[in-house]
Coordinates of C-alpha atoms in Angstrom, one line a residue:
Chain A
M154 CA -73.3 -29.6 76.6
K155 CA -72.8 -31.4 73.3
V156 CA -69.4 -32.9 73.0
L157 CA -68.2 -34.1 69.1
V158 CA -64.4 -35.8 69.1
C159 CA -63.6 -36.7 65.1
V160 CA -61.2 -40.9 65.2
K161 CA -59.5 -41.4 62.2
Q162 CA -58.6 -45.3 62.0
T163 CA -55.2 -45.5 62.1
F164 CA -52.1 -48.1 62.0
D165 CA -51.1 -49.5 64.7
T166 CA -47.9 -47.8 65.6
E167 CA -45.9 -50.5 65.9
A168 CA -46.8 -51.2 62.3
K169 CA -43.6 -52.4 59.5
I170 CA -44.3 -50.4 56.6
E171 CA -44.6 -52.1 53.6
L172 CA -45.4 -51.4 50.0
K173 CA -47.8 -53.5 47.3
D174 CA -47.9 -52.0 43.6
G175 CA -46.7 -48.6 44.3
K176 CA -48.6 -48.1 47.8
I177 CA -48.9 -49.0 50.7
S178 CA -50.3 -52.0 52.2
D179 CA -52.7 -52.4 54.5
A180 CA -52.8 -56.7 54.8
G181 CA -51.9 -58.2 58.2
I182 CA -51.9 -54.6 59.5
N183 CA -53.9 -54.0 62.9
L184 CA -56.3 -51.5 63.1
I185 CA -56.1 -48.3 65.9
I186 CA -57.9 -44.8 67.0
N187 CA -55.4 -42.7 66.0
P188 CA -53.2 -42.6 69.4
Y189 CA -53.2 -38.3 69.4
D190 CA -57.3 -38.5 69.3
E191 CA -57.6 -42.0 71.1
V192 CA -56.9 -39.0 74.5
A193 CA -59.8 -36.9 72.7
V194 CA -62.9 -39.0 73.0
E195 CA -61.4 -39.9 77.2
G196 CA -61.0 -36.1 77.4
G197 CA -64.6 -36.3 76.5
I198 CA -65.7 -38.8 78.4
Q199 CA -64.2 -36.9 81.4
L200 CA -65.8 -33.7 80.8
K201 CA -69.3 -35.7 80.8
E202 CA -67.5 -37.0 84.5
K203 CA -67.3 -34.2 85.4
G204 CA -70.9 -33.0 84.8
I205 CA -69.9 -30.4 81.8
A206 CA -70.6 -32.5 79.1
K207 CA -74.1 -34.7 78.2
E208 CA -72.9 -35.4 75.6
V209 CA -70.7 -37.4 73.6
V210 CA -70.8 -37.8 69.8
V211 CA -67.9 -39.8 67.5
V212 CA -67.2 -38.6 64.5
S213 CA -65.1 -41.1 61.9
A214 CA -64.6 -40.6 57.7
G215 CA -63.1 -43.3 56.3
S216 CA -64.4 -46.8 55.5
D217 CA -66.4 -49.1 56.8
K218 CA -63.7 -50.4 58.3
A219 CA -63.6 -47.3 61.3
M220 CA -67.0 -48.9 62.4
D221 CA -64.1 -50.5 64.5
A222 CA -62.6 -47.2 65.7
I223 CA -65.9 -45.6 67.0
R224 CA -66.8 -49.2 68.1
T225 CA -64.0 -48.8 70.3
A226 CA -64.8 -45.5 71.0
L227 CA -68.3 -46.2 72.4
A228 CA -66.8 -49.3 74.6
M229 CA -65.0 -46.5 76.3
G230 CA -67.5 -44.3 77.5
A231 CA -68.7 -42.4 74.0
D232 CA -72.4 -42.2 73.5
R233 CA -73.6 -42.0 70.1
G234 CA -71.6 -42.5 67.3
I235 CA -71.3 -41.3 63.4
L236 CA -69.4 -43.0 59.9
V237 CA -69.1 -40.8 57.7
K238 CA -68.5 -42.5 54.5
Q239 CA -65.4 -41.2 52.6
D240 CA -63.4 -42.7 50.0
T241 CA -59.5 -43.3 52.3
A242 CA -57.4 -41.4 49.8
A243 CA -59.7 -37.5 50.6
D244 CA -57.3 -35.8 51.3
E245 CA -56.9 -32.9 53.9
Y246 CA -58.7 -30.3 52.6
A247 CA -61.4 -33.0 51.6
R248 CA -61.6 -35.0 55.0
A249 CA -62.4 -31.8 56.5
C250 CA -65.4 -30.7 54.4
A251 CA -66.4 -34.0 55.0
L252 CA -66.3 -34.1 58.5
A253 CA -67.3 -30.0 58.9
E254 CA -70.4 -30.2 56.7
V255 CA -71.2 -33.3 59.9
I256 CA -70.1 -31.2 63.0
K257 CA -72.2 -28.4 61.8
G258 CA -75.6 -30.6 61.5
E259 CA -75.0 -32.1 65.8
S260 CA -74.4 -28.1 66.6
P261 CA -71.4 -29.5 69.5
D262 CA -69.9 -26.6 71.7
I263 CA -66.0 -29.0 71.8
V264 CA -65.7 -30.3 68.9
L265 CA -62.1 -32.2 70.1
A266 CA -59.7 -34.2 68.0
G267 CA -56.2 -35.5 68.8
H268 CA -53.2 -33.1 67.3
V269 CA -52.3 -34.4 64.1
A270 CA -52.5 -38.4 63.0
A271 CA -49.8 -41.2 63.5
D272 CA -50.3 -41.6 59.8
D273 CA -49.7 -39.6 57.3
G274 CA -48.7 -36.6 60.4
S275 CA -50.4 -34.0 58.6
S276 CA -52.0 -31.9 61.4
Q277 CA -54.1 -29.8 59.5
V278 CA -57.9 -31.9 59.7
P279 CA -58.7 -29.7 62.8
T280 CA -57.4 -25.9 61.7
R281 CA -59.6 -27.2 58.7
I282 CA -62.6 -27.8 60.7
A283 CA -62.4 -24.9 62.6
E284 CA -62.0 -22.7 59.9
I285 CA -64.6 -24.2 57.9
L286 CA -67.6 -23.7 61.2
G287 CA -65.6 -19.8 62.2
F288 CA -64.7 -21.5 65.7
P289 CA -61.5 -21.3 67.1
H290 CA -59.1 -23.1 67.4
V291 CA -56.4 -24.2 70.4
N292 CA -54.3 -26.3 69.0
V293 CA -52.0 -29.1 70.9
I294 CA -53.7 -29.2 74.3
T295 CA -52.2 -31.0 77.6
A296 CA -54.8 -29.8 79.7
V297 CA -58.3 -27.9 80.0
E298 CA -60.9 -25.9 82.0
I299 CA -64.3 -25.4 80.7
A300 CA -66.3 -22.7 82.8
G301 CA -68.6 -19.2 81.9
G302 CA -68.5 -20.6 78.0
K303 CA -65.2 -20.4 77.2
A304 CA -62.2 -23.0 76.9
T305 CA -59.0 -22.5 79.0
C306 CA -56.2 -25.0 77.6
T307 CA -52.1 -24.8 77.5
S308 CA -51.0 -26.6 75.0
E309 CA -47.7 -26.6 74.0
A310 CA -46.1 -24.3 72.2
D311 CA -43.1 -23.3 70.2
G312 CA -40.5 -22.9 73.1
G313 CA -42.9 -23.0 76.0
T314 CA -46.7 -24.1 77.3
Q315 CA -49.5 -21.1 76.3
V316 CA -52.0 -20.7 78.5
T317 CA -55.1 -19.6 76.3
E318 CA -58.7 -18.5 76.4
V319 CA -61.2 -19.1 73.8
S320 CA -64.9 -18.7 73.6
L321 CA -67.1 -21.9 73.3
P322 CA -68.4 -23.2 70.5
A323 CA -64.5 -24.0 69.6
V324 CA -61.9 -26.6 68.5
I325 CA -59.6 -27.8 71.0
S326 CA -57.2 -30.3 69.5
S327 CA -55.4 -33.1 72.0
Q328 CA -51.5 -34.0 72.3
V329 CA -50.5 -37.2 73.6
S330 CA -49.5 -36.1 77.0
W331 CA -53.1 -34.1 78.1
N332 CA -54.8 -37.9 79.8
E333 CA -54.5 -41.3 79.8
P334 CA -56.9 -43.4 77.6
R335 CA -58.7 -46.3 79.2
Y336 CA -59.2 -49.1 77.8
P337 CA -62.9 -49.9 77.7
S338 CA -63.9 -52.3 80.5
M339 CA -65.9 -55.9 78.9
K340 CA -69.0 -54.5 80.1
G341 CA -68.0 -51.1 78.2
I342 CA -67.4 -53.5 75.0
M343 CA -70.8 -55.2 75.5
A344 CA -73.3 -51.2 76.5
A345 CA -71.3 -50.2 73.0
K346 CA -72.4 -52.0 70.7
K347 CA -75.7 -51.1 71.6
K348 CA -75.7 -47.7 71.1
P349 CA -76.6 -46.3 68.1
V350 CA -74.5 -45.2 65.4
S351 CA -75.3 -43.6 62.3
T352 CA -73.6 -43.8 58.3
V353 CA -73.6 -41.0 56.1
D354 CA -72.1 -40.3 52.3
A355 CA -69.4 -37.3 52.8
A356 CA -70.0 -34.6 50.8
A357 CA -68.5 -34.4 47.1
V358 CA -65.4 -32.5 46.9
A359 CA -62.4 -33.6 44.7
N360 CA -58.5 -33.4 46.3
K361 CA -55.8 -30.3 46.7
V362 CA -53.6 -32.5 46.5
A363 CA -52.5 -35.7 44.4
I364 CA -50.2 -38.9 45.9
V365 CA -47.8 -38.4 43.7
S366 CA -46.1 -41.3 44.8
V367 CA -45.4 -43.4 47.7
A368 CA -41.5 -45.0 48.8
L369 CA -39.5 -46.1 51.1
P370 CA -36.2 -44.8 53.0
P371 CA -33.3 -45.7 52.2
S372 CA -32.6 -48.8 54.7
K373 CA -30.0 -47.4 57.4
Q374 CA -26.9 -49.2 56.9
A375 CA -25.7 -51.2 60.4
G376 CA -21.8 -49.4 60.8
I377 CA -18.8 -51.3 63.6
K378 CA -20.7 -53.1 66.8
I379 CA -18.4 -54.1 69.4
E380 CA -18.1 -55.4 72.5
D381 CA -15.2 -54.8 75.5
E382 CA -14.3 -53.5 78.5
P383 CA -15.9 -49.9 79.2
A384 CA -12.7 -48.0 79.1
V385 CA -12.2 -49.9 75.7
V386 CA -15.8 -48.7 74.0
G387 CA -15.5 -45.8 75.4
A388 CA -12.6 -44.6 74.7
K389 CA -13.4 -45.7 70.8
L390 CA -16.9 -44.8 71.1
A391 CA -15.1 -41.3 72.2
D392 CA -12.8 -41.3 69.4
W393 CA -15.4 -41.6 66.1
M394 CA -17.8 -38.9 67.9
L395 CA -14.4 -36.6 67.6
N396 CA -12.7 -37.5 63.9
T397 CA -15.2 -39.2 61.9
V398 CA -18.4 -37.0 63.5
K399 CA -16.3 -34.4 64.2
V400 CA -17.5 -32.9 67.2
E401 CA -17.0 -29.9 69.3
V402 CA -17.2 -30.7 72.7
K403 CA -18.4 -27.6 74.7
Chain B
M260 CA -48.5 -13.9 40.0
A261 CA -44.7 -13.0 41.6
G262 CA -42.1 -14.6 43.6
T263 CA -41.4 -17.6 47.0
W264 CA -42.7 -16.2 50.3
V265 CA -41.1 -17.0 53.1
I266 CA -43.2 -17.1 57.1
V267 CA -40.6 -16.0 59.2
E268 CA -40.5 -17.5 62.9
Q269 CA -39.4 -15.3 65.3
K270 CA -40.3 -14.8 68.6
G271 CA -38.8 -11.6 70.6
G272 CA -37.1 -10.8 67.3
N273 CA -34.8 -13.9 67.5
I274 CA -34.6 -15.5 64.5
R275 CA -35.2 -19.4 64.1
K276 CA -32.3 -21.0 62.4
V277 CA -35.0 -22.6 59.8
T278 CA -36.2 -19.2 58.6
Y279 CA -32.8 -18.8 56.3
E280 CA -33.1 -22.6 56.3
M281 CA -36.3 -21.3 54.4
L282 CA -35.5 -18.4 52.2
S283 CA -32.6 -20.8 51.0
E284 CA -33.9 -23.5 49.8
A285 CA -36.5 -20.9 47.8
K286 CA -33.7 -19.5 46.0
K287 CA -33.0 -22.7 44.3
W288 CA -36.9 -22.2 42.9
G289 CA -35.3 -19.3 40.5
D290 CA -38.3 -16.5 41.6
E291 CA -38.1 -13.8 43.2
V292 CA -37.8 -14.2 47.2
S293 CA -39.6 -11.8 49.9
A294 CA -39.1 -12.6 53.9
V295 CA -43.2 -11.6 54.9
V296 CA -42.4 -11.4 59.3
F297 CA -44.8 -10.7 61.4
G298 CA -44.6 -9.1 64.9
Q299 CA -43.7 -5.2 66.8
G300 CA -40.6 -3.9 66.2
V301 CA -39.5 -6.1 63.3
E302 CA -38.3 -3.9 60.7
A303 CA -34.8 -3.9 62.0
L304 CA -35.1 -7.7 60.8
A305 CA -34.8 -6.9 57.4
P306 CA -30.9 -6.7 56.6
E307 CA -30.8 -10.6 58.4
F308 CA -32.7 -12.2 56.0
A309 CA -31.6 -10.1 53.0
K310 CA -28.0 -11.7 54.0
F311 CA -29.6 -15.1 52.6
G312 CA -30.7 -14.0 49.7
A313 CA -34.6 -12.0 50.0
D314 CA -35.3 -9.5 47.9
K315 CA -37.8 -8.2 49.6
V316 CA -38.8 -7.7 52.7
Y317 CA -42.5 -7.2 53.7
V318 CA -42.8 -6.4 57.0
V319 CA -45.7 -6.5 59.3
E320 CA -46.3 -4.7 62.8
G321 CA -49.0 -3.7 64.6
D322 CA -50.1 -4.2 68.4
I323 CA -52.5 -8.2 67.2
F324 CA -49.1 -9.1 65.6
A325 CA -46.6 -9.3 68.6
N326 CA -47.3 -13.2 68.8
Y327 CA -48.5 -15.4 67.1
N328 CA -52.3 -16.0 66.9
T329 CA -54.1 -17.0 64.1
G330 CA -57.7 -15.1 63.6
A331 CA -55.0 -11.6 63.0
Y332 CA -52.2 -13.5 61.1
V333 CA -54.1 -15.6 58.8
A334 CA -56.7 -12.9 57.8
Q335 CA -53.8 -10.0 57.3
L336 CA -51.4 -13.1 54.9
A337 CA -55.1 -14.2 53.0
A338 CA -55.6 -9.7 52.5
M339 CA -52.1 -9.6 51.5
I340 CA -52.1 -12.8 48.8
N341 CA -55.0 -11.2 47.5
E342 CA -53.1 -8.0 46.4
Y343 CA -49.5 -8.8 46.4
Q344 CA -50.4 -12.9 44.8
P345 CA -47.2 -14.8 45.3
N346 CA -46.7 -18.6 43.4
A347 CA -45.5 -20.0 46.8
I348 CA -45.6 -19.8 50.1
I349 CA -43.4 -21.3 53.2
F350 CA -43.9 -21.4 56.5
A351 CA -41.9 -23.4 58.9
H352 CA -43.7 -26.8 60.1
T353 CA -43.1 -25.5 64.3
F354 CA -46.9 -25.7 66.8
N355 CA -47.5 -21.8 65.3
G356 CA -46.2 -22.5 61.5
R357 CA -48.6 -25.6 61.6
D358 CA -51.2 -24.1 62.8
F359 CA -51.3 -20.3 60.6
A360 CA -50.5 -22.7 56.8
S361 CA -53.3 -25.0 58.2
R362 CA -56.3 -22.2 58.7
L363 CA -55.3 -20.2 56.4
A364 CA -55.2 -22.8 53.3
Q365 CA -58.6 -24.0 54.4
K366 CA -59.7 -20.3 53.5
L367 CA -58.4 -20.4 50.4
E368 CA -59.7 -23.8 49.7
A369 CA -56.4 -24.7 49.2
G370 CA -54.0 -27.8 49.6
L371 CA -50.7 -27.6 51.7
A372 CA -48.3 -30.3 52.2
T373 CA -47.4 -30.6 55.6
D374 CA -43.7 -31.0 57.7
V375 CA -42.3 -30.5 53.7
I376 CA -38.1 -32.2 54.1
K377 CA -37.6 -31.8 50.2
A378 CA -39.4 -29.7 47.4
N379 CA -39.8 -28.5 43.8
V380 CA -40.9 -25.7 43.4
S381 CA -41.7 -23.9 40.0
A382 CA -43.5 -22.0 37.8
G383 CA -46.8 -22.7 40.8
K384 CA -46.2 -26.0 40.5
G385 CA -45.8 -27.7 43.4
V386 CA -43.8 -31.0 43.8
F387 CA -42.8 -32.2 47.4
T388 CA -41.1 -35.1 49.6
R389 CA -43.0 -35.4 52.8
S390 CA -42.4 -38.6 55.8
I391 CA -45.4 -40.7 56.6
Y392 CA -46.4 -43.0 59.3
A393 CA -43.2 -40.7 61.0
G394 CA -40.2 -41.5 58.9
K395 CA -41.3 -45.1 58.0
A396 CA -42.9 -44.3 54.7
L397 CA -42.1 -41.6 52.3
A398 CA -44.6 -39.5 49.9
E399 CA -44.2 -37.5 46.8
V400 CA -47.3 -35.3 46.5
E401 CA -48.2 -32.2 44.3
V402 CA -49.9 -29.4 45.8
A403 CA -52.9 -28.4 43.2
T404 CA -53.7 -25.4 44.3
V405 CA -51.9 -21.8 44.1
P406 CA -50.4 -20.5 45.7
V407 CA -48.1 -23.4 46.2
L408 CA -48.8 -23.6 50.6
A409 CA -46.4 -25.9 52.3
T410 CA -44.7 -26.5 55.9
I411 CA -41.0 -27.2 55.6
R412 CA -39.7 -29.4 58.9
A413 CA -36.6 -27.6 60.3
G414 CA -32.7 -28.9 59.5
V415 CA -33.2 -30.2 56.8
M416 CA -33.3 -27.7 54.0
E417 CA -29.3 -27.4 53.7
L418 CA -28.0 -23.0 54.4
A419 CA -26.9 -20.8 51.6
E420 CA -26.1 -16.5 51.9
S421 CA -26.8 -15.0 48.8
A422 CA -27.2 -11.2 48.7
G423 CA -30.9 -9.8 48.0
A424 CA -31.6 -6.5 48.5
G425 CA -33.8 -6.7 50.8
A426 CA -35.9 -4.4 49.9
V427 CA -39.2 -3.8 53.0
V428 CA -42.5 -3.3 51.9
K429 CA -45.1 -2.5 54.7
P430 CA -48.1 -3.5 52.7
A431 CA -51.8 -2.5 54.3
I432 CA -53.1 -3.4 57.7
A433 CA -55.9 -5.5 56.8
A434 CA -56.2 -7.7 60.2
S435 CA -57.9 -5.6 63.8
A436 CA -58.4 -6.5 67.2
A437 CA -62.3 -7.8 65.8
D438 CA -59.7 -10.9 64.5
V439 CA -57.9 -11.7 67.3
Y440 CA -60.1 -14.6 69.3
Q441 CA -57.3 -16.8 71.6
V442 CA -56.3 -14.9 74.3
V443 CA -53.5 -15.5 75.4
K444 CA -53.2 -15.7 79.0
D445 CA -49.5 -16.6 80.1
F446 CA -46.5 -17.7 78.5
I447 CA -43.8 -19.8 80.6
P448 CA -40.8 -20.3 78.5
T449 CA -39.2 -24.5 78.2
V450 CA -36.2 -22.9 81.2
S451 CA -33.6 -24.9 79.6
A452 CA -29.7 -24.5 78.2
R453 CA -29.6 -27.5 76.1
P454 CA -31.8 -26.6 71.8
E455 CA -34.7 -27.7 71.2
L456 CA -35.2 -31.2 69.8
T457 CA -35.8 -30.3 66.5
E458 CA -32.7 -28.1 65.9
A459 CA -29.7 -29.9 68.0
D460 CA -26.7 -30.9 65.4
V461 CA -26.6 -33.3 68.7
V462 CA -29.5 -35.4 70.6
V463 CA -28.4 -37.7 73.5
S464 CA -31.8 -39.6 74.5
G465 CA -31.6 -42.2 77.4
G466 CA -34.4 -45.3 77.6
R467 CA -35.6 -47.9 79.5
G468 CA -31.6 -49.1 80.1
C469 CA -31.1 -45.5 82.2
K470 CA -33.0 -47.7 84.9
G471 CA -34.2 -43.9 86.5
P472 CA -33.4 -40.4 87.5
E473 CA -29.7 -41.9 87.8
G474 CA -29.1 -43.1 84.7
I475 CA -30.9 -39.8 82.6
K476 CA -28.2 -37.8 84.8
L477 CA -25.6 -39.3 83.0
V478 CA -27.3 -38.2 79.5
E479 CA -28.0 -35.5 80.4
Q480 CA -24.0 -35.5 81.3
L481 CA -23.2 -36.1 77.8
A482 CA -25.9 -34.0 75.8
D483 CA -23.7 -31.0 77.8
M484 CA -20.8 -31.8 77.2
L485 CA -21.8 -31.8 73.4
G486 CA -24.2 -28.4 73.4
A487 CA -26.7 -31.4 72.4
A488 CA -30.3 -31.4 72.9
L489 CA -32.1 -34.9 75.5
G490 CA -34.4 -36.5 73.7
G491 CA -35.8 -39.7 75.3
S492 CA -37.9 -43.6 74.0
R493 CA -41.4 -44.1 75.2
A494 CA -40.4 -45.6 77.8
S495 CA -38.5 -42.9 79.8
I496 CA -41.2 -40.4 79.0
D497 CA -43.8 -43.0 80.5
S498 CA -41.8 -44.2 83.4
G499 CA -41.7 -40.2 84.1
W500 CA -37.7 -39.7 83.7
L501 CA -38.5 -37.0 81.3
G502 CA -41.7 -34.9 80.0
H503 CA -43.6 -36.2 77.1
E504 CA -41.7 -32.9 74.8
L505 CA -38.9 -35.0 75.0
Q506 CA -39.6 -38.0 73.2
V507 CA -38.8 -39.1 69.7
G508 CA -40.5 -41.6 68.2
Q509 CA -44.2 -41.8 66.3
T510 CA -46.0 -39.8 68.9
G511 CA -43.9 -37.5 69.5
K512 CA -40.6 -36.0 68.1
V513 CA -38.8 -36.4 64.5
V514 CA -35.7 -34.8 64.8
N515 CA -32.8 -35.8 62.3
P516 CA -29.9 -34.2 63.9
N517 CA -26.2 -35.0 62.5
L518 CA -25.5 -37.2 65.4
Y519 CA -27.9 -39.2 67.2
I520 CA -26.6 -40.7 70.2
A521 CA -29.2 -43.9 71.7
C522 CA -27.9 -45.6 75.3
G523 CA -30.2 -48.1 76.4
I524 CA -33.2 -47.1 73.6
S525 CA -33.2 -51.1 72.2
G526 CA -35.3 -49.3 69.1
A527 CA -38.4 -50.2 68.7
I528 CA -40.0 -50.0 65.4
Q529 CA -42.0 -46.0 67.1
H530 CA -38.6 -45.3 67.9
L531 CA -37.1 -46.3 65.1
A532 CA -39.3 -44.1 63.1
G533 CA -38.3 -40.9 64.3
M534 CA -34.5 -41.2 64.6
S535 CA -33.3 -43.0 61.4
S536 CA -33.0 -39.9 59.2
S537 CA -30.2 -38.7 61.4
K538 CA -26.9 -38.1 59.9
F539 CA -24.4 -40.4 62.5
I540 CA -25.9 -43.0 65.6
A541 CA -24.5 -44.0 67.7
C542 CA -26.2 -46.3 70.7
I543 CA -24.9 -47.6 73.8
N544 CA -26.8 -51.4 74.8
T545 CA -26.0 -54.0 77.1
D546 CA -28.0 -56.2 74.6
T547 CA -26.9 -57.2 71.6
E548 CA -29.4 -58.4 69.8
A549 CA -31.7 -54.7 70.3
P550 CA -32.5 -54.0 66.8
I551 CA -30.8 -49.8 67.3
F552 CA -27.9 -51.8 66.0
N553 CA -29.3 -52.6 63.1
V554 CA -29.2 -48.7 62.3
S555 CA -26.3 -47.4 64.3
D556 CA -23.2 -46.1 63.2
F557 CA -21.3 -46.9 65.9
G558 CA -22.9 -49.4 68.4
V559 CA -20.6 -50.0 72.0
V560 CA -22.4 -53.1 73.3
G561 CA -22.3 -52.3 77.3
D562 CA -23.6 -50.9 80.2
L563 CA -24.3 -47.4 80.3
F564 CA -23.5 -46.6 83.7
K565 CA -20.1 -47.4 82.7
V566 CA -19.9 -46.7 79.1
I567 CA -20.7 -43.1 79.4
P568 CA -18.4 -41.4 82.3
V569 CA -15.9 -43.0 80.0
V570 CA -17.3 -41.3 76.8
C571 CA -17.3 -38.3 79.2
S572 CA -13.9 -38.2 80.2
E573 CA -11.8 -39.0 76.7
L574 CA -14.5 -36.6 75.8
K575 CA -12.8 -33.8 78.1
K576 CA -9.2 -34.7 76.7

């Protein structure tokens, strides 16, 4: 069985966002694998360790910098990488088209991806890939069992937890609580340098959504700050809640 | 080309508030507004949408629509779009809503703006504001395809009642059992008397300062006095005191309640991204230098173990 994992390179979640010439500046920003995708990589490697998957292929669409994300996934234990060179301004549609084109050529049994990226927060690309490929898709999974050509997934759902079964091949997108991604070992990092990574150019597809402008949200001003005996500050906080916020007490 | 469609979010006849928020918002766009409801036995809900201005209510009923499933819902809605040619369709940015909208958008080879917090739609042109980097920045995007597609974040659009005709339309059923490719084996509802994080008016969250389940219990006590949702920072989730579904922040949920109370949360940038857009923010923290004070309208320097019991007893008065 072949598992293909889509990873996106994103800013570190601790990064402070600044603008330069009306665009988000990446100066001095530490780049990481999108945390949701990192969980998908770990999930793929675990399927291999369990003997369910034979090969784990990592695919990333983006600039040359995304090679670092691929190398990190290889250091964790993925077998092979594909960098799909694409303008980082590609929208969700163009991104999905580019990835799906490459995925088609690989004919995987399972496509894994994070259910959302920590940067644009769109949560569209895995679903769009599934539609292009004509695969079933299960979103936001926290556990999966693969057996008999089927995937049985536990996922976070609106107002509860859902268990869904789909036939393979399928796209499965991960919630961060699925697993705890491993840190690459020194041995893994050395081995990753020798693992094959191919580079292809993305299919030329026009965006369907245009970014008009980017801005920083209005910064929240600090208000009252008090320090005193618990009986005093507790009473003042309760008073503020009742009279300024006007909360209802149940 | 005619009208804006609002995709109803309901389960077992319980309509999510975000549905009414979307109807209220769509009314502002000046086009005809229709609610589109999928389910089983949902025609009876039509008058509820009329209260928020729905001129029409498209009722899609059948066994295969009883619960959300991507295949049948997308096949049906795509056929309806083809027949009725709406100008814009908005969905709730819930797990189901965004899955539905994304798969539909790709089927139509169309653009989609997800998790929208502000909208400006007219004559088949849609400009939307969405938060990116979990609220650390805002992007204004234009969806260049028709129908304009977007998913709307719960709790941001203002409710406004207005009388609509609510005329029921029953479109032809175009989806069949063959379109259903996900088999739902089980659904375990979250057993909680508390409201959901993303829909709550008040959210009370606990962090590292709770030190363990004892501290979380105090946070819960305060939450329950206010009918609030319970949340947590990454520290309390990673320590196993709270489930991941309760995490507020960049790798958790983004919330925007009327009041957010951070207890024992220092306010790492990761966490601030998930709650800074709350209308009022209060915090209780022993560290007077904690960044959470920079975004708090009311900050208490103190020990939550001592302060929360006082707040609770004062509120009881």
